[in-house]
mmCIF file of C-alpha atoms and ligand atoms in Angstrom:
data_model
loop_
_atom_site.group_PDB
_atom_site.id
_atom_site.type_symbol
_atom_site.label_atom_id
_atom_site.label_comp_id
_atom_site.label_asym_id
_atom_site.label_seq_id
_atom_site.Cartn_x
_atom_site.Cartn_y
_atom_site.Cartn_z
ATOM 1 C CA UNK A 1 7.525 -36.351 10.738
ATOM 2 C CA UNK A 2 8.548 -39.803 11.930
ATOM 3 C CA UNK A 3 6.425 -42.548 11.315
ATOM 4 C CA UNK A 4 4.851 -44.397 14.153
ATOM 5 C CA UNK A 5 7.250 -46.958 15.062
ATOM 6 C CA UNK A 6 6.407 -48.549 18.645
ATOM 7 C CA UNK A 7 3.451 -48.863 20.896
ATOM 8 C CA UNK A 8 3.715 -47.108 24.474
ATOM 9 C CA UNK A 9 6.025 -49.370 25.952
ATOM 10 C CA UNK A 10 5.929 -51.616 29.087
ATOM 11 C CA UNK A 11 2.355 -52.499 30.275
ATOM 12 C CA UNK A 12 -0.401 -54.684 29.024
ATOM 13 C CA UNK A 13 -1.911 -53.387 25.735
ATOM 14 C CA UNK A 14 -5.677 -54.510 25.821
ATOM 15 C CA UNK A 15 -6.654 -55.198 21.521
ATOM 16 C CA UNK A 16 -8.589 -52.385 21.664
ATOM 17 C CA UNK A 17 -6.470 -49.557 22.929
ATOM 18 C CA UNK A 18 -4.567 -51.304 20.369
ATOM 19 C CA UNK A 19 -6.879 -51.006 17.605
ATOM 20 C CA UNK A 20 -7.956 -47.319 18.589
ATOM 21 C CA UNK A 21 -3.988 -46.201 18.753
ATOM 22 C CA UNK A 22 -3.479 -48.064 15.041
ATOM 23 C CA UNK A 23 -6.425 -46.347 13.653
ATOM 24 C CA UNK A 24 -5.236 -42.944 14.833
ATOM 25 C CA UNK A 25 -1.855 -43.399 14.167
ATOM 26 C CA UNK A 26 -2.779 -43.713 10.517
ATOM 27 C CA UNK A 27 -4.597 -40.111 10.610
ATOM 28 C CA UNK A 28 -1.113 -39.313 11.959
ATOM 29 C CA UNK A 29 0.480 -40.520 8.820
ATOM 30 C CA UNK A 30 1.440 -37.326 6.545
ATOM 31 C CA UNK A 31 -0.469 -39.101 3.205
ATOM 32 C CA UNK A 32 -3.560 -38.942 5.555
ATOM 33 C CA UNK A 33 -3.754 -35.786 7.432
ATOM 34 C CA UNK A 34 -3.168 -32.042 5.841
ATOM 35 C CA UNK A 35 0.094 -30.829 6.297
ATOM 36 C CA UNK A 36 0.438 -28.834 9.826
ATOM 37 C CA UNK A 37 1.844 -25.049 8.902
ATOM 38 C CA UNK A 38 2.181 -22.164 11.223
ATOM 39 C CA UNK A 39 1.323 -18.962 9.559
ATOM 40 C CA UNK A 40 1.679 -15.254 11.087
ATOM 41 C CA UNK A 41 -1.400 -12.950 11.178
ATOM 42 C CA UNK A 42 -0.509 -10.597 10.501
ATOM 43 C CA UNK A 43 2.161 -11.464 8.770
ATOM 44 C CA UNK A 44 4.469 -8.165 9.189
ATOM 45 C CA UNK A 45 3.259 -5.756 12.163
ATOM 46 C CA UNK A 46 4.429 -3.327 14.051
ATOM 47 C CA UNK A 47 5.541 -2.865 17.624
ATOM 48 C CA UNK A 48 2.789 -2.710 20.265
ATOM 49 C CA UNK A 49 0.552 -4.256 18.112
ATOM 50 C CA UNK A 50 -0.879 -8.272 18.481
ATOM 51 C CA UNK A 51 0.476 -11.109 16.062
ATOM 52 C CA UNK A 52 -1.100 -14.636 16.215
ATOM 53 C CA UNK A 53 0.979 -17.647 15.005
ATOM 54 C CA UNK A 54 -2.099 -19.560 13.554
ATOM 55 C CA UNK A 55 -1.288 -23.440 13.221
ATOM 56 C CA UNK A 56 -3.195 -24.512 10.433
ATOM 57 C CA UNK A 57 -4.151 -28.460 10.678
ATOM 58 C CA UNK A 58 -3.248 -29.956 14.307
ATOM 59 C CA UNK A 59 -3.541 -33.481 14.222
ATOM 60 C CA UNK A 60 -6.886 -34.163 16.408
ATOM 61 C CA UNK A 61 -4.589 -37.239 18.051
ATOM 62 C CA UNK A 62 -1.944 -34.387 19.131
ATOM 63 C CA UNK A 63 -1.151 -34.829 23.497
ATOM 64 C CA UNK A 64 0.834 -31.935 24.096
ATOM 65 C CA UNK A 65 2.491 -29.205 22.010
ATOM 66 C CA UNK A 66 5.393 -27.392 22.919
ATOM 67 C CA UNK A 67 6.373 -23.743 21.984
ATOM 68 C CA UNK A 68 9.789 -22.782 21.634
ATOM 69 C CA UNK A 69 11.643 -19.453 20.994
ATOM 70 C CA UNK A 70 14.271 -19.887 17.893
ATOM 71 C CA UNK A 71 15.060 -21.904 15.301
ATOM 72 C CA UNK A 72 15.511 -25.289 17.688
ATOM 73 C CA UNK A 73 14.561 -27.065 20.663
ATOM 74 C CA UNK A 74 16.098 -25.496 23.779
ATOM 75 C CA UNK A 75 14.751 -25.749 27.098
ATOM 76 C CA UNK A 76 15.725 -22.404 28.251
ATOM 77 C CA UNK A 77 13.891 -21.075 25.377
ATOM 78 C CA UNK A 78 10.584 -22.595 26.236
ATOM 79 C CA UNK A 79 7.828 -20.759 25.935
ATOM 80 C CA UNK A 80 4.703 -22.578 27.025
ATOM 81 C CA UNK A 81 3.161 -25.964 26.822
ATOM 82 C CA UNK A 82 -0.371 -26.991 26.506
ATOM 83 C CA UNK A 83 -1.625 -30.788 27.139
ATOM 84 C CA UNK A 84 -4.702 -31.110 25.777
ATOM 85 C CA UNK A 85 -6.612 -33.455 28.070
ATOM 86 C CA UNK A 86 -6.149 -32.095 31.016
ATOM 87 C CA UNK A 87 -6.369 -28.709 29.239
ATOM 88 C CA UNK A 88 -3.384 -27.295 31.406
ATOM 89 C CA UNK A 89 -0.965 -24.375 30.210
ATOM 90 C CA UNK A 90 2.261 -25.092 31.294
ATOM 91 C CA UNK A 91 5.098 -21.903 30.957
ATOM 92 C CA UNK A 92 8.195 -22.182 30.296
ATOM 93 C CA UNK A 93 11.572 -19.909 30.891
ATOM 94 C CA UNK A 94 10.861 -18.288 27.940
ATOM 95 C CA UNK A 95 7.555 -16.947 28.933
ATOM 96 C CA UNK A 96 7.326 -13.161 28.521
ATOM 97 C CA UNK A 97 3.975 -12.562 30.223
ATOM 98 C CA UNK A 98 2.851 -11.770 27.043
ATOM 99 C CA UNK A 99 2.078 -15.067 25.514
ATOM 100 C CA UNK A 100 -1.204 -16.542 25.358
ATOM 101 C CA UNK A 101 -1.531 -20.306 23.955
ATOM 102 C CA UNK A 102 -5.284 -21.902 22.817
ATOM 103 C CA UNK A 103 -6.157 -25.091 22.536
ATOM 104 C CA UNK A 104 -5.615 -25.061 18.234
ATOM 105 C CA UNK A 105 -2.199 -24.797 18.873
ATOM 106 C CA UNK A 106 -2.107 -21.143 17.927
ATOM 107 C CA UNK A 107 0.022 -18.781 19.937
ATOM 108 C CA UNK A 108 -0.745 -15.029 21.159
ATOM 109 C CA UNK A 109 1.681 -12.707 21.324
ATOM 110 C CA UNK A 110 0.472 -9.210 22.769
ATOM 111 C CA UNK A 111 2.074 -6.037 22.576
ATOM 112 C CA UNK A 112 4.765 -7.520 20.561
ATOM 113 C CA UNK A 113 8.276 -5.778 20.626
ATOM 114 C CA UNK A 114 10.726 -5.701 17.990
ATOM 115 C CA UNK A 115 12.950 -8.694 20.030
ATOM 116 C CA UNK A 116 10.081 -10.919 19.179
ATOM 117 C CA UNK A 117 10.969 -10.830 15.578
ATOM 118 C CA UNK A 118 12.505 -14.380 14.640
ATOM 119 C CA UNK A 119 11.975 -18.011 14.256
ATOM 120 C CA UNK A 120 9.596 -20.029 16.622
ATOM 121 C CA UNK A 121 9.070 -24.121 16.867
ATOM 122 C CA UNK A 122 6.102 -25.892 17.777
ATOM 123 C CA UNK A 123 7.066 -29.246 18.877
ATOM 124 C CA UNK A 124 4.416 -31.510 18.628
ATOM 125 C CA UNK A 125 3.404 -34.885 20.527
ATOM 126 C CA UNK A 126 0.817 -36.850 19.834
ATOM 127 C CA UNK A 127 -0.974 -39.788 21.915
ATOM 128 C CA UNK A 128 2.313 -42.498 20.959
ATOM 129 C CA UNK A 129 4.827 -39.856 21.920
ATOM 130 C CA UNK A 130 5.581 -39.390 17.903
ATOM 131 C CA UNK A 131 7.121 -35.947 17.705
ATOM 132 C CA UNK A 132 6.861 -33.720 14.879
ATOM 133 C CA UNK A 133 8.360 -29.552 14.481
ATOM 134 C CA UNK A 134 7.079 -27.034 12.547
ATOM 135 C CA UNK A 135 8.500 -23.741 12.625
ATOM 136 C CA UNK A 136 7.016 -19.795 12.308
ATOM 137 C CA UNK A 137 8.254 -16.786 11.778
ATOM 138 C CA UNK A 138 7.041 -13.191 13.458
ATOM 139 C CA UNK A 139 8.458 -9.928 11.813
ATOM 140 C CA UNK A 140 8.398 -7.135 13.735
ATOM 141 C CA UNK A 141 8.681 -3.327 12.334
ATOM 142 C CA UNK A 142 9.056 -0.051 14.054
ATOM 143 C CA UNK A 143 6.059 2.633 13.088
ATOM 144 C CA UNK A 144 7.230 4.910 10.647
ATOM 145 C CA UNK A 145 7.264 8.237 11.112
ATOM 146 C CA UNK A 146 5.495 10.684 8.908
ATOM 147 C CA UNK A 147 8.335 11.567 6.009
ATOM 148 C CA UNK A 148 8.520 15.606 5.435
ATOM 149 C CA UNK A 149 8.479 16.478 1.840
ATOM 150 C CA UNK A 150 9.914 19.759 -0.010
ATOM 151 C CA UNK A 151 9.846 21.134 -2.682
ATOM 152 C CA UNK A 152 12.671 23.441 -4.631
ATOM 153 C CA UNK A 153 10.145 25.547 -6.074
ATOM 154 C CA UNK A 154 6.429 25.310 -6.105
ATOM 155 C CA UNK A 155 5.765 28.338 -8.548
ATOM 156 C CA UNK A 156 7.575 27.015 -11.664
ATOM 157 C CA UNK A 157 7.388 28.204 -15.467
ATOM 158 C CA UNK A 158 6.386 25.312 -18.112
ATOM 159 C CA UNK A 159 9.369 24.325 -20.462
ATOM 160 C CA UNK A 160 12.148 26.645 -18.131
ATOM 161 C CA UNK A 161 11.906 25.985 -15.186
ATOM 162 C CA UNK A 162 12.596 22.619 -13.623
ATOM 163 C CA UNK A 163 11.972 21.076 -9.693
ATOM 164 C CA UNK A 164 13.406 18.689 -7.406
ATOM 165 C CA UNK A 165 11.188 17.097 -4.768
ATOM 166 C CA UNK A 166 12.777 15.698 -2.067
ATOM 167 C CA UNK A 167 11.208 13.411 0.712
ATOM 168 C CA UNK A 168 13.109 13.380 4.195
ATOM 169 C CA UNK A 169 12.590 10.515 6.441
ATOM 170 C CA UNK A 170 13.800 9.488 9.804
ATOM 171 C CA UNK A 171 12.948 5.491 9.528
ATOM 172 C CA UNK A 172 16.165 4.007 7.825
ATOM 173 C CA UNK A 173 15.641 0.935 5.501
ATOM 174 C CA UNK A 174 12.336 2.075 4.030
ATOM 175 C CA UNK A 175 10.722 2.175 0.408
ATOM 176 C CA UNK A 176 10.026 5.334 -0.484
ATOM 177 C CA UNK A 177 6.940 5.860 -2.953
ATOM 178 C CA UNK A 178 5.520 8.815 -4.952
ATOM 179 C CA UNK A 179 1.678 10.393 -5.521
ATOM 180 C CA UNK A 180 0.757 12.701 -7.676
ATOM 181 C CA UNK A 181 -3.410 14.011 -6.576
ATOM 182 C CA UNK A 182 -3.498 10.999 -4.203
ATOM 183 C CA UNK A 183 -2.492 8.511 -7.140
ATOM 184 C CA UNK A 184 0.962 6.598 -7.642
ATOM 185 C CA UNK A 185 2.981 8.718 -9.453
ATOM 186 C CA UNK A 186 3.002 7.688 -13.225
ATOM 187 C CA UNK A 187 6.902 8.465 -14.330
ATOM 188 C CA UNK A 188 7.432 10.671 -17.674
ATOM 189 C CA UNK A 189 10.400 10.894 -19.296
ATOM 190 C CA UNK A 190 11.031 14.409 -17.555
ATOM 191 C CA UNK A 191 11.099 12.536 -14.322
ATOM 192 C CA UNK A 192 13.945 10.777 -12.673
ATOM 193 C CA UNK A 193 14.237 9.432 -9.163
ATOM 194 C CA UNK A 194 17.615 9.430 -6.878
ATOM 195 C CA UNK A 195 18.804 5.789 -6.569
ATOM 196 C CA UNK A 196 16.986 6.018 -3.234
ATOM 197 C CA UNK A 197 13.953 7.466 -4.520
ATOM 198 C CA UNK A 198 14.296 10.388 -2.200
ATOM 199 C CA UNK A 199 14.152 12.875 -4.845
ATOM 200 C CA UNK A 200 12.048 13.506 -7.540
ATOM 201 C CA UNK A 201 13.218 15.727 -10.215
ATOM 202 C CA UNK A 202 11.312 17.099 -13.112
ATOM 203 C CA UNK A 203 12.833 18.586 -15.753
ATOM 204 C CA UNK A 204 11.273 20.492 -17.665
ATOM 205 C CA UNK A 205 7.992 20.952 -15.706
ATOM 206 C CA UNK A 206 5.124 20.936 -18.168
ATOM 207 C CA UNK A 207 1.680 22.577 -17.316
ATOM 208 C CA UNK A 208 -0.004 18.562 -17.051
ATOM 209 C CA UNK A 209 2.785 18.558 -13.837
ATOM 210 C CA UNK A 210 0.440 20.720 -11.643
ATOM 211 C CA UNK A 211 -0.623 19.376 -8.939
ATOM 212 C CA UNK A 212 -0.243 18.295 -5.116
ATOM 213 C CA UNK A 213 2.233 15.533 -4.645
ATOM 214 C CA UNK A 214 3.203 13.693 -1.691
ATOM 215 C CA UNK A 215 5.932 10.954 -0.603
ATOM 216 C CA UNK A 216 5.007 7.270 0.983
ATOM 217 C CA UNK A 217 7.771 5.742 3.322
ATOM 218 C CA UNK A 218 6.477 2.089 3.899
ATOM 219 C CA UNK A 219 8.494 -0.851 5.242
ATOM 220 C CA UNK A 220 6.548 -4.604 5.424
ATOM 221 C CA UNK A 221 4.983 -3.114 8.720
ATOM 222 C CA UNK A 222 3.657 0.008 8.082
ATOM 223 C CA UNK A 223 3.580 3.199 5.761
ATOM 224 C CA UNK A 224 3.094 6.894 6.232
ATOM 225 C CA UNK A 225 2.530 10.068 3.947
ATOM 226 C CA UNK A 226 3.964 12.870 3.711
ATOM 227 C CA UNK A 227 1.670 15.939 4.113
ATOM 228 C CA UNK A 228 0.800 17.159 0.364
ATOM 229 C CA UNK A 229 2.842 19.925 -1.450
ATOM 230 C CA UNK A 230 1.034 21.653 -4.139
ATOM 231 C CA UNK A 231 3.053 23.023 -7.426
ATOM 232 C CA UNK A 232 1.987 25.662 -9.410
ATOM 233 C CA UNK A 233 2.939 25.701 -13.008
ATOM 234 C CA UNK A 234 2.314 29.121 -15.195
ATOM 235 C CA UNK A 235 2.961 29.028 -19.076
ATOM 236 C CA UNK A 236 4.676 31.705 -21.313
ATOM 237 C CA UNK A 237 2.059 31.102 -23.594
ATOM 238 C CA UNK A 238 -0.508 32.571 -20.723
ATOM 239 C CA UNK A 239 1.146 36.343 -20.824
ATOM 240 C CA UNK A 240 1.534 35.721 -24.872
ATOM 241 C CA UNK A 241 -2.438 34.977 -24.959
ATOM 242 C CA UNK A 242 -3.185 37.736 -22.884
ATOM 243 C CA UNK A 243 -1.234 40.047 -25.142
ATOM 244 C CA UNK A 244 -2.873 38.688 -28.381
ATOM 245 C CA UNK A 245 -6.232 38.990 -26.746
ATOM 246 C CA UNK A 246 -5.862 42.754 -25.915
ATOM 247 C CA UNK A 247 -4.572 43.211 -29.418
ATOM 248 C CA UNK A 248 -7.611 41.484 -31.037
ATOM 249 C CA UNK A 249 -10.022 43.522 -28.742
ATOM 250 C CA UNK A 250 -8.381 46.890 -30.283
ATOM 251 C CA UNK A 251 -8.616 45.739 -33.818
ATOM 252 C CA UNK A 252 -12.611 45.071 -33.395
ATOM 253 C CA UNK A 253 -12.918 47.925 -31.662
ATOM 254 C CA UNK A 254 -11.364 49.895 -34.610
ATOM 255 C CA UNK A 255 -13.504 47.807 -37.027
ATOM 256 C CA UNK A 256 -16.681 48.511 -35.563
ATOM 257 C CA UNK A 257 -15.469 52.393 -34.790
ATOM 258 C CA UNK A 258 -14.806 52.410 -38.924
ATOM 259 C CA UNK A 259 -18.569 50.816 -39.541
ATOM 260 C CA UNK A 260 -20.064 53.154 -37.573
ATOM 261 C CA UNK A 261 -18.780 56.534 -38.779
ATOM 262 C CA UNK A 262 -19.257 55.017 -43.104
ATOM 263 C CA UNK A 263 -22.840 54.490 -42.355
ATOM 264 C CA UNK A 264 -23.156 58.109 -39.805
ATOM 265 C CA UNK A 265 -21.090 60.742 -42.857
ATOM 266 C CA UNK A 266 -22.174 58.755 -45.356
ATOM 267 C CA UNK A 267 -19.163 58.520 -48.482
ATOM 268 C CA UNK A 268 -19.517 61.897 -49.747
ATOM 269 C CA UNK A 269 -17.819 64.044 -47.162
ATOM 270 C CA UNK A 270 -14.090 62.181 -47.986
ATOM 271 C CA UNK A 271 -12.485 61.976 -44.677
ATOM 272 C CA UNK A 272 -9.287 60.371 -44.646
ATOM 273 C CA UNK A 273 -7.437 57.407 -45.921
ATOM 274 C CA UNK A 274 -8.201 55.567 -43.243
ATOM 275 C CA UNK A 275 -12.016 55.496 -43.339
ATOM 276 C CA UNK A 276 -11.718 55.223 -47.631
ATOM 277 C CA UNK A 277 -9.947 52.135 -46.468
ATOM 278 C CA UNK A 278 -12.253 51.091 -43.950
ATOM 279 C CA UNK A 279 -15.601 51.918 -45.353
ATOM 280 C CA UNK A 280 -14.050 49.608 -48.301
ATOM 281 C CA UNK A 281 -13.758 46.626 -46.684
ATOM 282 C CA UNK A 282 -17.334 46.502 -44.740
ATOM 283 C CA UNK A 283 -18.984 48.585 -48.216
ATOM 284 C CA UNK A 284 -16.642 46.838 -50.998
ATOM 285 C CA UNK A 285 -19.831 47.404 -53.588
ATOM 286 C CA UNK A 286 -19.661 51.621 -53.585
ATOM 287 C CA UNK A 287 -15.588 51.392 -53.834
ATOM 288 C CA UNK A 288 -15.978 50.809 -57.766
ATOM 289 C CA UNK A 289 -18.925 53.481 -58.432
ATOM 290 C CA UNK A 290 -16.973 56.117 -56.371
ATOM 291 C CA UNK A 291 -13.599 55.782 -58.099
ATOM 292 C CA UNK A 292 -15.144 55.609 -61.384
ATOM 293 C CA UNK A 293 -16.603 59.400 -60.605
ATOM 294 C CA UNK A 294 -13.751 60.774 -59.275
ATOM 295 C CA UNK A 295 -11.520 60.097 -62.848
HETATM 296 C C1 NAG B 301 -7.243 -20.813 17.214
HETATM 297 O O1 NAG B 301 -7.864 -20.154 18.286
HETATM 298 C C2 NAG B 301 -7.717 -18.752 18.307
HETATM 299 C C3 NAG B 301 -8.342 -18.225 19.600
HETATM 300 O O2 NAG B 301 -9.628 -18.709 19.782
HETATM 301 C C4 NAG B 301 -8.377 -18.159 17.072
HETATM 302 O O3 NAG B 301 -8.188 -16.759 17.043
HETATM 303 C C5 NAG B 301 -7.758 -18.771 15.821
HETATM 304 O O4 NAG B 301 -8.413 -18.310 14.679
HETATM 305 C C6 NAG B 301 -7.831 -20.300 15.892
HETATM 306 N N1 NAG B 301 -7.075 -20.836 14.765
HETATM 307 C C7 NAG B 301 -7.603 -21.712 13.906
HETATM 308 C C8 NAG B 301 -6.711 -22.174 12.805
HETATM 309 O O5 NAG B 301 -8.759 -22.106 14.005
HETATM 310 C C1 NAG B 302 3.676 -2.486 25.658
HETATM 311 O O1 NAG B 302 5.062 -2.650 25.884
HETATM 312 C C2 NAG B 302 5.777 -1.454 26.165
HETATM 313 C C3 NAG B 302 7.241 -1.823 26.332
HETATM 314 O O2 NAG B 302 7.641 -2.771 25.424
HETATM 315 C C4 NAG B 302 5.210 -0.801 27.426
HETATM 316 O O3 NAG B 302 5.877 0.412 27.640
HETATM 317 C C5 NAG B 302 3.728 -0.565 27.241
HETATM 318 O O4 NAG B 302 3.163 -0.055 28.432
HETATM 319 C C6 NAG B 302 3.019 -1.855 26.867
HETATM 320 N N1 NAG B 302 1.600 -1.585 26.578
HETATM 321 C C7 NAG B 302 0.602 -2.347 27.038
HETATM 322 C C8 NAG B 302 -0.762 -1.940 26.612
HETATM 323 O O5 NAG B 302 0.786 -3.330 27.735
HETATM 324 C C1 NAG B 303 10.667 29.864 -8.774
HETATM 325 O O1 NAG B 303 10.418 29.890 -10.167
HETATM 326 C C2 NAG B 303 9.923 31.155 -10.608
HETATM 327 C C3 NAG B 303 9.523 31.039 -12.054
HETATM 328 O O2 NAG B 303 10.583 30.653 -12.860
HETATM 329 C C4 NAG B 303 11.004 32.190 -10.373
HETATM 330 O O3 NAG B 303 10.521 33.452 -10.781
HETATM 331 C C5 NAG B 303 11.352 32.214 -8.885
HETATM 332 O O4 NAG B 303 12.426 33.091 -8.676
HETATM 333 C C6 NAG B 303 11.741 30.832 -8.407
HETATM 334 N N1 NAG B 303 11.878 30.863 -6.958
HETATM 335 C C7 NAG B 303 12.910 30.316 -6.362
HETATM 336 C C8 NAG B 303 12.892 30.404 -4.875
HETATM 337 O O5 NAG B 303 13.830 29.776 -6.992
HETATM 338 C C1 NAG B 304 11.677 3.137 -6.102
HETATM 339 O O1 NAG B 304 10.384 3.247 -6.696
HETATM 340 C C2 NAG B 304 10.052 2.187 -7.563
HETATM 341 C C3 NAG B 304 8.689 2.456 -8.141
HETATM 342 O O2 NAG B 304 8.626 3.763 -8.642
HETATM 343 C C4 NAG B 304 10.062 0.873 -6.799
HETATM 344 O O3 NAG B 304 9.817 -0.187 -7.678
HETATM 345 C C5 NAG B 304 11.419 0.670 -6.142
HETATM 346 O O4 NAG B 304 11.368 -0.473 -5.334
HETATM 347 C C6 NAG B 304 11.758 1.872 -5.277
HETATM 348 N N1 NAG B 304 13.097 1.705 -4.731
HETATM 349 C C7 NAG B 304 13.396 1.997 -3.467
HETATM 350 C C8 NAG B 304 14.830 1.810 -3.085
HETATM 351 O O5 NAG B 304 12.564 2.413 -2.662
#
């Protein structure tokens, strides 16, 4: 920003005009006013959506403000004007039809399209034809498609088997992101990502690996999920337990079988081995008394 050089020129200049325009042109003066920024809102969309270019700070002694497509003045890449006391909107070659300008300074865009992405210049003039630029920037994004995700396996055996995820998309350019039960993916060592994070590998799956995961493609603009895929992981040590449980039940079956027939026969009809044995352990006090008789 320039400072204020010269008074309008030509024409008488009566003291106060003169005194008005020197007062104002101090709240001109960068030390004086806030600096004037142009900031996107949002500031990454998508196609077909709205994106305002929010100037921040117009000087309140601004005349007219110009809008320009790209990076510098160009009059066939005028967009609109808007002179603020006579509150017209003037548009310029530029002018999509989908432009709206207000008063702030601010400028509309509706229904944006990917060619809007870029650089834009507001050209400002205030009352003593000072001109100052500041410059915006609109980033447009397609929508994202919804990435598929799938799986290698989704029954899996903890500590053999392993899995590979892998997350397709049709969006190039995008992040790709991992959940785990609707949560970002915490990475174990047993984990590893392609360079692209397309695939997810685990290896070995472990029983804590259960669960429904699902893939996130995202660029600045937007971000989709993949639908969830759920992975089931058994453990040896489930058909082991089931074996040592059915082994257990016998032996307390036996035990109590044993108890049962001591106390019915009593010790004096001498069975077999097997109940001497038995009778034993759940009577240890008769063992002694009986073998004492019987030498
Ligand atoms: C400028 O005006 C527009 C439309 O009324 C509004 O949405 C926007 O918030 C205003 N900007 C500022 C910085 O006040
Ligand atoms: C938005 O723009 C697209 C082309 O860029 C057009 O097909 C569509 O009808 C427009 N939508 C609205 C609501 O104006
Ligand atoms: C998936 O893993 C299970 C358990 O190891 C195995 O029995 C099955 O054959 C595997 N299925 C495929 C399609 O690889
Ligand atoms: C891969 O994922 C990590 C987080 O797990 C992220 O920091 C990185 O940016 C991603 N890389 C790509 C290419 O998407």
């Amino acid at each position: 920003m320039e400072p204020p050089s010269a008074l309008p020129r030509g024409g008488r200049v009566p003291w106060q005009d003169l005194l008005l325009a020197v007062s104002l042109l101090t709240l001109w003066n960068p030390p004086t006013t806030a600096q004037v920024t142009v900031e996107p809102v949002p500031p990454s969309a998508t196609e077909g959506k709205d994106v305002l270019l929010q100037v921040h700070n117009l000087p309140g002694y601004t005349g007219r403000f110009n809008w320009f497509k790209g990076a510098t003045i160009k009059e066939n890449r005028h967009i609109v004007s808007y002179i603020v006391d006579t509150q017209k909107t003037i548009l310029g070659p530029a002018h999509s039809g989908r432009e709206t300008v207000y008063p702030n300074g601010s400028l509309l865009f509706q229904n944006i399209t990917l060619k809007d992405t870029g650089v834009y210049v507001l050209e400002i003039i205030n009352r003593a034809y000072d001109t100052a630029q500041v410059t915006g920037q609109v980033r447009i994004f397609q929508p994202l498609a919804q990435p598929t995700l799938h799986a290698s396996n989704t029954t899996v055996t903890e500590d053999k088997d392993s899995v590979v995820l892998t997350c397709s998309t049709n969006n190039p350019g995008v992040s790709i992101g991992w959940l785990f039960n609707g949560q970002s993916l915490k990475l174990m060592e047993r984990m590893t990502l392609s360079q692209d994070n397309s695939t997810l590998t685990i290896r070995p799956v472990r029983k804590e690996d259960a669960g429904n995961y699902q893939c996130q493609v995202s660029n600045p603009g937007d971000s989709r999920k993949s639908d969830p895929v759920r992975l089931a992981v058994s453990y040896e040590g489930s058909t082991t337990g089931i074996l040592a449980g059915v082994l257990f039940g016998l032996a307390l079956a036996a035990a109590l079988g044993c108890l049962l027939l001591c106390t019915r026969t009593g010790r004096a009809s001498g069975w077999c081995d097997l109940r001497e044995l038995c009778c034993a352990a759940s009577t240890p006090r008769q063992v002694p008394a009986s073998s004492n008789k019987l030498q």
